[in-house]
């Protein structure tokens, strides 16, 4: 079967274009090479003009599409006669893609032309605007309209440099994070990194009077010895986050070993196979799920003394045996005073038989936010059925602690139903978990009247919280980190993060519902107010103590430098006086006169030095008297400084 003549010519080697003839290099990608060479060989045809495309910088416009369609629809034309055999050799999909690419190429050339003309118009307008501005400012000096080409280029370069600097500054220093862009940064001091996280005033008016021993919390925690940190984890107070900080974010000689996929970490003492942390993420729920103060103070000493490796969780029956033995020991004690038997006042409740020290810590939260967070957690199916609630050696009966739901869980319960249950343990949970329940007969409500019971529970919770080694607040993460580091002399690797958006904050409640929640948690509200006041007073006390310590170090450094300067001054004077003495001795051979002269000189120097020191110290004391109480510390520092300088002078003599 013979091919058409046009197809035979298509497969022949392409003819070389004449010298000076334009080469066809702008065909689309999917055009075949044969079609390109064939179009180039016919410079006068319509196909050649379509293949060559528009000149550089000129677009077909939107009328190029219909022109191509007309060309395709005219099979009798020269272009149709040239391209029909080539399109016949291609598939239908390939021909469709060629048409789409041609349309895209036309649209791209149009966009490029519009962009070029737009930039040119923008530059022209900018030139006229800047010229008008400069004519207003520098009109008497020169006219911008008569500026030569070099001046225009220099002006354009300055404008482009300024725009580039602004763009770079926005990338390097975005938004309000750049302190240099703030006008008040040059007049105001450096902001306090521990400023109140709730955006309230850093200064507050204390409501409670605490002693120095209540505010000063600095324990001598010996991680290499037998000391143990016990974390009392209250539900929905941010204890999970703080517990992870304890095992993953503390700088230790031997860090905790945390494996991927496991909740518990191994926190051993350096060189020992004993744990220094009793918490959910180190020993697990060894005393029961979310054990309260009553359970922990009875269980932890027995668990630690009963087994050396606290990583092994005891069985449920073993926990009951431990708590029962502890309750029998307590009932058999000769001291029957309820306050004296309180864990906060009894040293035996904070130490074990082997002499180990237990430092209890916890985290508190705003009662309304905590209550809403627990309600959302219960809605998702949480029950905490594994909690033992052991008190006085036994768990509560079903009559003492009824359940609020009948099924497997309380998932999907509305907020009204959650608040209507009178046996809901979410009500005043923080007071109940921090108080000694044995003082009120555990969960038996018939032991004493409700008003008296609430009063005893609240006072017990306040006392236990005040005598704890440390407690933090969820609403003050940075301050919590600061107080923990100062209390235990242990530093965290990364700073704590304050999350202002939680599940509880997403719940929108009316003012009436909020007041009802506050009424259901009236004991927690009073306890949180007490804890917040104590927490902020401790923070301010520790910060003032740090400032005083830094001031004392600066004074010691200045005193040391002043002593060095005086010492060098006396040495230089002594060398000059010794030279004078040698000259006098050569002129006057009497040795007694020389000795008397030396003694008189040293005495005069000593007296002048003491007078100068006393004057300077008195002036400094007068300057600092309105800021500090002029007590023994100032006198001691003055006398010590004078004695040091007198000692240096005597040493020089």
XYZ file of C-alpha atoms in Angstrom:
653
model
C 0.000 0.000 0.000
C 1.527 3.273 -1.118
C 1.618 6.266 1.217
C 0.484 9.713 0.083
C 3.056 12.039 -1.329
C 2.776 14.411 1.621
C 3.489 11.601 4.082
C 6.534 10.523 2.026
C 7.845 14.077 2.150
C 7.273 14.132 5.891
C 9.611 11.193 6.469
C 12.349 12.609 4.265
C 15.244 14.493 5.957
C 14.240 18.106 6.535
C 15.702 20.695 4.218
C 18.216 23.147 5.631
C 16.787 26.641 6.052
C 18.329 29.452 4.107
C 20.829 31.740 5.748
C 18.999 34.550 7.480
C 15.668 32.701 7.595
C 14.109 32.553 11.090
C 14.242 29.198 12.798
C 11.054 27.661 14.234
C 11.729 27.004 17.907
C 8.466 28.044 19.539
C 6.246 25.036 18.746
C 4.462 23.388 21.717
C 6.034 20.457 23.480
C 3.653 17.823 22.180
C 4.105 18.787 18.505
C 5.953 16.199 16.575
C 9.281 17.041 15.081
C 7.999 16.149 11.647
C 5.225 18.723 11.810
C 7.638 21.413 13.002
C 10.081 20.816 10.160
C 7.219 20.652 7.647
C 5.809 23.972 8.857
C 9.270 25.550 8.689
C 9.762 24.369 5.100
C 6.665 26.357 4.007
C 7.269 29.891 5.242
C 4.366 31.372 3.299
C 1.709 28.951 4.459
C -0.823 29.378 7.246
C 0.589 26.397 9.100
C 4.014 28.041 9.231
C 2.562 31.176 10.726
C 0.670 29.159 13.368
C 3.763 27.123 14.205
C 6.023 30.131 14.380
C 3.714 31.887 16.815
C 3.539 35.588 17.486
C 6.601 37.777 17.731
C 8.292 38.192 21.081
C 6.283 40.411 23.396
C 3.088 40.216 21.233
C 0.186 37.918 21.964
C -2.486 36.399 19.756
C -5.077 37.615 22.171
C -8.409 35.973 22.635
C -9.052 35.971 18.892
C -6.382 33.376 18.280
C -8.675 30.545 19.321
C -11.340 31.085 16.629
C -8.626 31.568 14.026
C -7.210 28.147 14.787
C -10.670 26.649 14.720
C -11.353 28.160 11.312
C -8.049 26.804 10.105
C -8.934 23.325 11.292
C -12.412 23.518 9.762
C -11.073 24.382 6.283
C -9.688 21.082 5.006
C -9.439 22.481 1.516
C -6.945 25.174 2.552
C -3.210 24.837 2.281
C -2.778 24.450 6.030
C -5.374 21.691 6.087
C -3.682 19.907 3.235
C -0.340 20.118 5.032
C -1.478 19.092 8.523
C -4.160 16.513 7.661
C -1.720 13.594 7.032
C 0.237 14.431 10.203
C -2.882 14.588 12.406
C -4.060 11.377 10.822
C -0.911 9.612 12.107
C -1.583 10.808 15.733
C -4.154 9.441 18.152
C -7.251 11.381 19.084
C -6.090 11.995 22.670
C -2.726 13.316 21.494
C -4.414 15.743 19.113
C -6.709 16.979 21.908
C -3.713 17.597 24.208
C -2.000 19.566 21.409
C -5.015 21.881 21.099
C -5.152 22.421 24.882
C -1.456 23.272 25.022
C -1.873 25.800 22.205
C -4.638 27.580 24.135
C -2.532 27.591 27.329
C 0.438 29.028 25.457
C -1.720 31.858 24.128
C -3.051 32.629 27.640
C 0.456 32.585 29.155
C 1.791 35.016 26.547
C -1.163 37.315 27.235
C -0.452 37.254 31.016
C 3.214 37.985 30.449
C 2.384 40.953 28.245
C -0.107 42.330 30.771
C 2.378 41.903 33.639
C 5.116 43.678 31.699
C 2.903 46.610 30.814
C 1.525 46.794 34.376
C 4.997 46.945 35.893
C 6.012 49.616 33.420
C 2.929 51.702 34.268
C 3.557 51.227 38.002
C 7.160 52.367 37.661
C 6.085 55.389 35.634
C 3.471 56.352 38.237
C 5.927 55.847 41.077
C 8.421 58.068 39.308
C 5.888 60.867 38.954
C 4.752 60.548 42.589
C 8.300 60.620 43.943
C 9.109 63.487 41.620
C 6.188 65.463 43.002
C 7.243 64.721 46.584
C 10.830 65.749 45.946
C 9.697 68.867 44.114
C 7.726 69.915 47.194
C 10.622 69.221 49.555
C 13.630 70.237 47.472
C 11.892 72.698 45.174
C 14.177 75.662 45.894
C 17.248 73.572 45.303
C 16.483 71.734 42.106
C 13.599 70.564 40.000
C 12.945 66.863 39.811
C 11.383 67.217 36.382
C 14.767 68.234 34.985
C 16.650 65.418 36.641
C 18.853 63.525 34.312
C 18.801 59.788 33.791
C 21.440 59.098 36.456
C 19.388 60.872 39.115
C 16.305 58.842 38.194
C 18.259 55.606 38.479
C 19.698 56.631 41.845
C 16.246 57.509 43.161
C 14.800 54.224 41.956
C 17.676 52.315 43.566
C 17.085 54.015 46.921
C 13.369 53.216 46.800
C 14.017 49.577 45.937
C 16.600 49.326 48.729
C 14.109 50.717 51.224
C 11.407 48.265 50.137
C 13.865 45.372 50.339
C 14.867 46.406 53.865
C 11.215 46.538 54.944
C 10.539 43.064 53.535
C 13.634 41.586 55.206
C 12.694 43.210 58.522
C 9.226 41.704 58.362
C 10.700 38.241 57.818
C 13.379 38.564 60.500
C 11.243 40.380 63.076
C 7.531 39.732 62.399
C 4.675 41.409 64.194
C 4.910 42.348 67.849
C 7.732 39.928 68.606
C 10.369 42.533 67.834
C 11.140 44.642 70.861
C 13.098 47.166 68.825
C 10.011 48.227 66.873
C 8.085 49.120 70.019
C 8.335 52.728 71.038
C 7.947 51.995 74.717
C 10.807 49.518 74.676
C 13.300 52.350 75.026
C 11.590 53.794 78.101
C 10.166 50.744 79.901
C 12.333 48.120 81.626
C 12.710 44.518 80.475
C 9.422 42.678 81.094
C 9.343 40.108 83.842
C 9.369 36.588 82.316
C 7.256 35.375 85.251
C 4.530 37.992 84.867
C 1.086 36.799 85.792
C -0.115 34.291 83.189
C -3.756 35.241 83.651
C -2.954 38.791 82.420
C -3.894 40.303 85.779
C -1.779 42.707 87.779
C 1.552 41.321 88.948
C 0.953 42.884 92.379
C -1.925 41.703 94.504
C -3.293 42.464 97.958
C -2.727 39.507 100.320
C -5.752 38.328 102.248
C -4.052 35.905 104.649
C -1.172 36.411 107.045
C 1.496 33.731 106.724
C 4.680 33.347 108.689
C 8.154 33.227 107.222
C 8.285 29.458 107.669
C 5.041 29.123 105.670
C 6.395 31.198 102.799
C 9.930 29.832 102.710
C 9.813 26.451 100.991
C 13.273 25.046 100.398
C 13.724 21.354 101.172
C 17.022 19.551 101.253
C 16.015 16.836 98.814
C 18.694 14.144 98.604
C 18.083 12.166 95.443
C 21.056 9.922 96.196
C 19.775 9.135 99.681
C 16.373 7.906 100.804
C 14.162 10.923 100.047
C 11.024 10.363 97.961
C 8.704 12.768 96.104
C 5.046 11.671 96.270
C 2.730 13.241 93.697
C -0.944 13.482 94.699
C -2.745 13.566 91.365
C -6.210 15.155 91.480
C -8.409 14.555 88.439
C -8.547 17.235 85.709
C -6.073 19.646 87.290
C -3.309 19.328 84.704
C -1.563 16.641 86.728
C -0.865 14.509 83.676
C 1.153 17.299 82.063
C 3.028 18.036 85.284
C 3.687 14.319 85.831
C 5.270 14.067 82.385
C 7.472 17.050 83.226
C 8.739 15.204 86.293
C 9.899 12.155 84.329
C 10.913 13.718 81.005
C 11.899 17.335 81.581
C 14.217 17.482 84.622
C 17.988 17.823 84.446
C 19.312 14.858 86.429
C 22.584 13.007 86.771
C 20.690 9.851 85.843
C 17.549 10.801 83.866
C 14.433 8.675 83.849
C 14.337 5.967 81.194
C 11.139 6.306 79.157
C 10.473 3.789 76.405
C 8.258 4.371 73.411
C 4.777 2.944 73.857
C 4.992 2.672 77.659
C 3.379 5.110 80.066
C 5.655 4.382 83.019
C 9.286 5.417 83.168
C 12.119 4.044 85.285
C 13.359 6.786 87.633
C 16.227 5.285 89.620
C 18.600 7.041 91.977
C 22.181 7.459 90.740
C 23.949 4.155 91.334
C 20.903 2.450 92.903
C 17.881 0.479 91.773
C 15.471 2.507 93.888
C 13.027 5.125 92.679
C 13.029 8.725 93.897
C 9.550 9.536 92.524
C 6.203 8.024 93.510
C 3.753 9.009 90.775
C 1.588 7.668 88.003
C 4.367 7.792 85.392
C 7.060 6.220 87.592
C 5.482 3.617 89.886
C 1.984 3.485 88.431
C -1.135 3.511 90.600
C 0.551 1.566 93.397
C -1.929 2.829 96.021
C -4.986 2.833 93.774
C -6.300 4.965 90.945
C -6.031 8.666 91.886
C -5.353 7.918 95.537
C -6.161 10.809 97.866
C -4.267 12.148 100.885
C -5.790 9.612 103.269
C -4.804 6.680 101.063
C -1.309 7.915 100.168
C -0.204 8.757 103.703
C -1.247 5.272 104.833
C -0.086 3.328 101.797
C 3.182 4.895 100.609
C 5.324 4.173 103.727
C 4.138 0.558 103.835
C 4.632 0.048 100.090
C 8.135 1.539 100.128
C 9.185 -0.380 103.246
C 7.518 -3.611 102.105
C 9.271 -3.888 98.744
C 12.492 -2.402 97.502
C 11.503 -2.301 93.837
C 8.470 -0.019 93.774
C 8.023 -0.489 90.029
C 6.103 -3.726 90.711
C 2.516 -2.795 91.411
C 1.034 -4.687 94.370
C -2.199 -6.555 93.965
C -5.548 -5.111 95.025
C -5.719 -7.455 98.019
C -2.201 -6.444 99.037
C -3.215 -2.764 99.009
C -6.142 -3.526 101.328
C -3.823 -5.391 103.694
C -1.374 -2.482 103.759
C -4.059 0.120 104.416
C -5.721 -2.053 107.064
C -2.429 -2.489 108.923
C -1.776 1.238 108.776
C -5.239 2.023 110.153
C -4.749 -0.452 113.019
C -1.440 1.185 113.905
C -3.167 4.548 113.944
C -6.060 3.339 116.138
C -3.629 1.681 118.516
C -1.572 4.837 119.023
C -1.895 6.360 122.537
C -2.470 9.887 121.192
C -6.199 10.285 120.550
C -6.188 13.964 119.638
C -7.612 14.410 116.140
C -5.425 17.379 115.273
C -2.303 15.699 116.588
C -3.041 12.604 114.537
C -3.394 14.697 111.408
C -0.765 13.830 108.748
C 0.279 17.465 108.528
C 1.345 17.599 112.187
C 2.599 14.061 112.730
C 6.140 13.480 111.596
C 5.615 9.732 111.371
C 3.130 10.232 108.534
C 5.814 11.901 106.428
C 8.553 9.392 107.201
C 8.801 5.643 107.050
C 10.144 3.203 109.600
C 13.448 3.092 107.733
C 13.855 6.873 108.074
C 12.893 7.871 104.525
C 11.536 11.367 104.003
C 8.375 11.761 101.907
C 7.755 15.106 100.194
C 4.142 15.414 99.031
C 3.324 17.640 96.057
C 0.131 18.351 94.106
C -1.494 20.645 91.520
C -4.718 22.622 92.017
C -7.042 24.247 89.492
C -9.884 26.747 89.389
C -12.927 24.795 90.679
C -15.360 25.857 87.933
C -12.943 24.977 85.115
C -12.016 21.706 86.803
C -15.681 20.761 87.291
C -16.554 21.417 83.640
C -13.486 19.522 82.483
C -14.473 16.499 84.583
C -18.008 16.643 83.205
C -16.669 16.589 79.638
C -14.392 13.698 80.566
C -17.300 11.722 82.042
C -19.315 12.439 78.904
C -16.605 10.667 76.909
C -16.968 7.531 79.061
C -14.609 8.010 82.035
C -15.771 6.398 85.292
C -12.686 5.919 87.568
C -14.258 2.696 88.821
C -10.814 1.389 89.752
C -10.473 4.008 92.512
C -10.403 2.280 95.895
C -11.507 5.133 98.199
C -10.024 3.188 101.096
C -10.394 4.925 104.441
C -9.704 3.479 107.873
C -8.706 0.165 106.311
C -11.845 -0.457 104.229
C -13.603 0.858 101.108
C -16.977 2.600 101.429
C -20.158 0.613 101.162
C -22.792 1.156 98.474
C -24.997 2.925 101.031
C -22.179 5.297 102.028
C -21.171 6.051 98.438
C -24.026 5.375 95.953
C -23.492 5.557 92.214
C -24.926 8.305 90.028
C -25.590 6.037 87.023
C -26.876 2.528 86.450
C -25.065 1.371 83.306
C -21.414 0.707 82.602
C -20.605 4.393 82.379
C -22.171 7.837 82.373
C -21.301 8.762 78.815
C -23.410 11.407 77.114
C -24.904 12.780 80.339
C -26.058 16.426 80.142
C -24.648 19.037 82.474
C -27.912 19.387 84.411
C -28.002 15.670 85.220
C -24.332 15.811 86.203
C -25.067 18.638 88.659
C -28.273 17.116 90.041
C -26.604 13.963 91.432
C -26.067 14.522 95.211
C -23.458 11.737 95.425
C -21.281 13.076 92.636
C -17.650 12.952 93.785
C -16.836 15.830 91.445
C -18.406 18.185 93.996
C -15.640 19.629 96.231
C -13.232 16.977 94.958
C -10.075 18.954 95.756
C -11.023 19.462 99.414
C -12.000 15.810 99.829
C -8.767 14.513 98.262
C -6.512 16.839 100.292
C -8.158 16.390 103.700
C -7.818 13.605 106.256
C -11.107 11.724 105.923
C -10.525 9.777 109.138
C -11.250 12.975 111.084
C -14.896 12.950 109.886
C -15.598 9.203 109.879
C -14.549 8.638 106.260
C -17.615 8.409 103.979
C -20.140 7.865 106.775
C -22.195 11.066 106.771
C -24.012 10.223 110.029
C -20.953 10.674 112.257
C -21.329 14.449 112.602
C -23.553 17.239 111.230
C -22.907 18.403 107.690
C -21.861 21.926 108.681
C -19.298 20.676 111.159
C -18.080 18.054 108.686
C -17.484 20.663 105.994
C -15.600 22.886 108.418
C -13.310 20.063 109.554
C -12.632 18.945 105.986
C -11.782 22.476 104.842
C -9.439 23.163 107.767
C -7.731 19.803 107.278
C -7.257 20.458 103.555
C -5.798 23.916 104.209
C -3.421 22.567 106.827
C -2.224 19.699 104.647
C -1.785 21.997 101.666
C 0.200 24.543 103.686
C 2.527 21.884 105.115
C 3.131 20.183 101.764
C 6.605 20.519 100.319
C 5.179 22.065 97.153
C 1.944 22.738 95.327
C 1.306 24.492 92.036
C -1.601 26.074 90.199
C -2.678 25.177 86.679
C -3.364 28.825 85.856
C 0.265 29.809 86.670
C 2.529 27.396 84.816
C 5.723 29.500 84.787
C 5.399 30.401 88.456
C 4.771 26.737 89.254
C 7.987 25.817 87.465
C 9.911 28.561 89.274
C 8.730 27.542 92.764
C 9.413 23.843 92.139
C 12.954 24.593 90.979
C 13.612 26.793 94.026
C 12.047 24.300 96.433
C 13.837 21.128 95.330
C 16.912 22.710 93.681
C 16.099 20.804 90.469
C 15.913 22.569 87.102
C 13.680 21.763 84.165
C 15.092 21.499 80.656
C 12.266 23.280 78.811
C 9.958 25.979 80.199
C 6.346 25.183 80.983
C 3.685 26.269 78.496
C 0.542 28.091 79.554
C -2.484 26.776 77.649
C -5.309 29.300 77.854
C -7.613 27.245 75.618
C -8.879 23.958 77.076
C -11.963 21.766 76.773
C -13.483 23.527 79.754
C -12.942 26.968 78.217
C -14.823 25.886 75.090
C -17.970 25.199 77.142
C -20.288 28.206 77.097
C -22.414 28.426 80.251
C -24.733 31.084 81.545
C -24.119 33.120 84.661
C -26.809 31.171 86.501
C -25.151 27.812 85.785
C -21.769 29.201 86.808
C -23.179 30.344 90.153
C -24.718 26.938 90.696
C -21.393 25.226 89.986
C -19.705 27.563 92.446
C -22.369 26.673 95.003
C -21.819 22.952 94.499
C -18.059 23.489 94.952
C -18.138 26.141 97.691
C -15.454 24.320 99.706
C -13.183 24.095 96.672
C -13.749 27.789 95.959
C -12.578 28.749 99.446
C -9.646 26.335 99.307
C -8.537 27.672 95.902
C -8.710 31.273 97.138
C -6.527 30.287 100.109
C -4.111 28.334 97.888
C -3.822 31.144 95.322
C -3.022 33.698 98.030
C -0.390 31.439 99.585
C 1.055 30.554 96.177
C 1.491 34.174 95.054
C 2.906 35.229 98.422
C 5.469 32.419 98.203
C 6.357 33.490 94.701
C 6.883 37.121 95.696
C 8.855 36.079 98.766
C 11.191 33.875 96.714
C 11.658 36.575 94.086
C 12.567 39.163 96.723
C 14.951 36.676 98.260
C 16.630 36.183 94.881
C 16.949 39.949 94.405
C 18.494 40.329 97.850
C 20.936 37.517 97.150
C 21.945 39.105 93.845
C 22.382 42.482 95.561
C 24.538 40.905 98.262
C 26.771 39.281 95.663
C 27.188 42.586 93.860
C 28.137 44.281 97.128
C 30.710 41.588 97.844
C 32.182 42.001 94.402
C 32.400 45.778 94.807
C 33.941 45.344 98.252
C 36.514 42.926 96.875
C 37.427 45.255 94.009
C 37.660 48.217 96.371
C 39.999 46.248 98.634
C 42.217 45.370 95.697
C 42.401 49.012 94.657
C 43.245 50.122 98.176
C 45.855 47.427 98.465
C 47.570 48.553 95.270
C 47.317 52.175 96.426
C 48.965 51.354 99.776
C 51.692 49.361 98.058
C 52.516 52.288 95.798
C 52.540 54.693 98.762
C 54.623 52.277 100.808
C 57.218 52.025 98.079
C 57.447 55.822 97.899
C 57.729 56.152 101.689
C 60.367 53.416 101.867
C 62.431 55.316 99.339
C 62.065 58.474 101.439
C 63.038 56.550 104.558
C 66.136 55.210 102.864
C 67.109 58.703 101.871
C 66.511 60.029 105.408
C 68.412 57.129 106.895
C 71.375 57.892 104.693
C 71.227 61.494 105.834
C 70.255 60.827 109.515
C 72.005 57.844 111.113
C 69.674 57.785 114.200
C 67.619 54.490 113.992
C 65.100 55.399 116.727
C 63.911 58.431 114.798
C 63.362 56.302 111.693
C 61.280 53.755 113.622
C 59.115 56.473 115.161
C 58.567 58.010 111.743
C 57.466 54.649 110.267
C 55.026 53.976 113.093
C 53.497 57.431 112.784
C 52.989 57.002 109.040
C 51.281 53.612 109.395
C 49.031 54.846 112.174
C 47.968 57.841 110.106
C 47.193 55.649 107.114
C 45.161 53.245 109.239
C 43.146 56.015 110.859
C 42.398 57.675 107.522
C 41.314 54.351 106.037
C 38.945 53.570 108.916
C 37.414 57.034 108.764
C 36.827 56.783 105.009
C 35.238 53.342 105.372
C 32.916 54.426 108.161
C 31.847 57.495 106.221
C 31.133 55.535 103.038
C 29.241 52.819 104.918
C 27.134 55.385 106.778
C 26.294 57.152 103.521
C 25.285 53.863 101.894
C 23.168 52.936 104.909
C 21.402 56.310 104.759
C 20.687 55.805 101.071
C 19.276 52.302 101.550
C 17.398 53.007 104.797
C 14.053 53.894 103.073
C 14.197 50.643 101.063
C 15.362 48.191 103.737
C 15.195 47.896 107.468
C 18.518 49.107 108.910
C 19.268 46.053 111.047
C 22.086 43.823 111.908
C 22.936 42.870 108.349
C 24.061 46.393 107.439
C 26.156 46.758 110.582
C 27.663 43.339 110.116
C 28.553 44.062 106.494
C 30.112 47.402 107.457
C 32.135 45.976 110.311
C 33.246 43.024 108.221
C 34.346 45.327 105.410
C 36.277 47.554 107.802
C 37.918 44.571 109.468
C 38.925 43.174 106.090
C 40.538 46.420 105.053
C 42.271 46.851 108.435
C 43.521 43.287 108.134
C 44.916 44.033 104.689
C 46.669 47.126 106.060
C 48.108 45.205 108.995
C 49.308 42.550 106.602
C 50.999 45.225 104.518
C 52.676 46.630 107.652
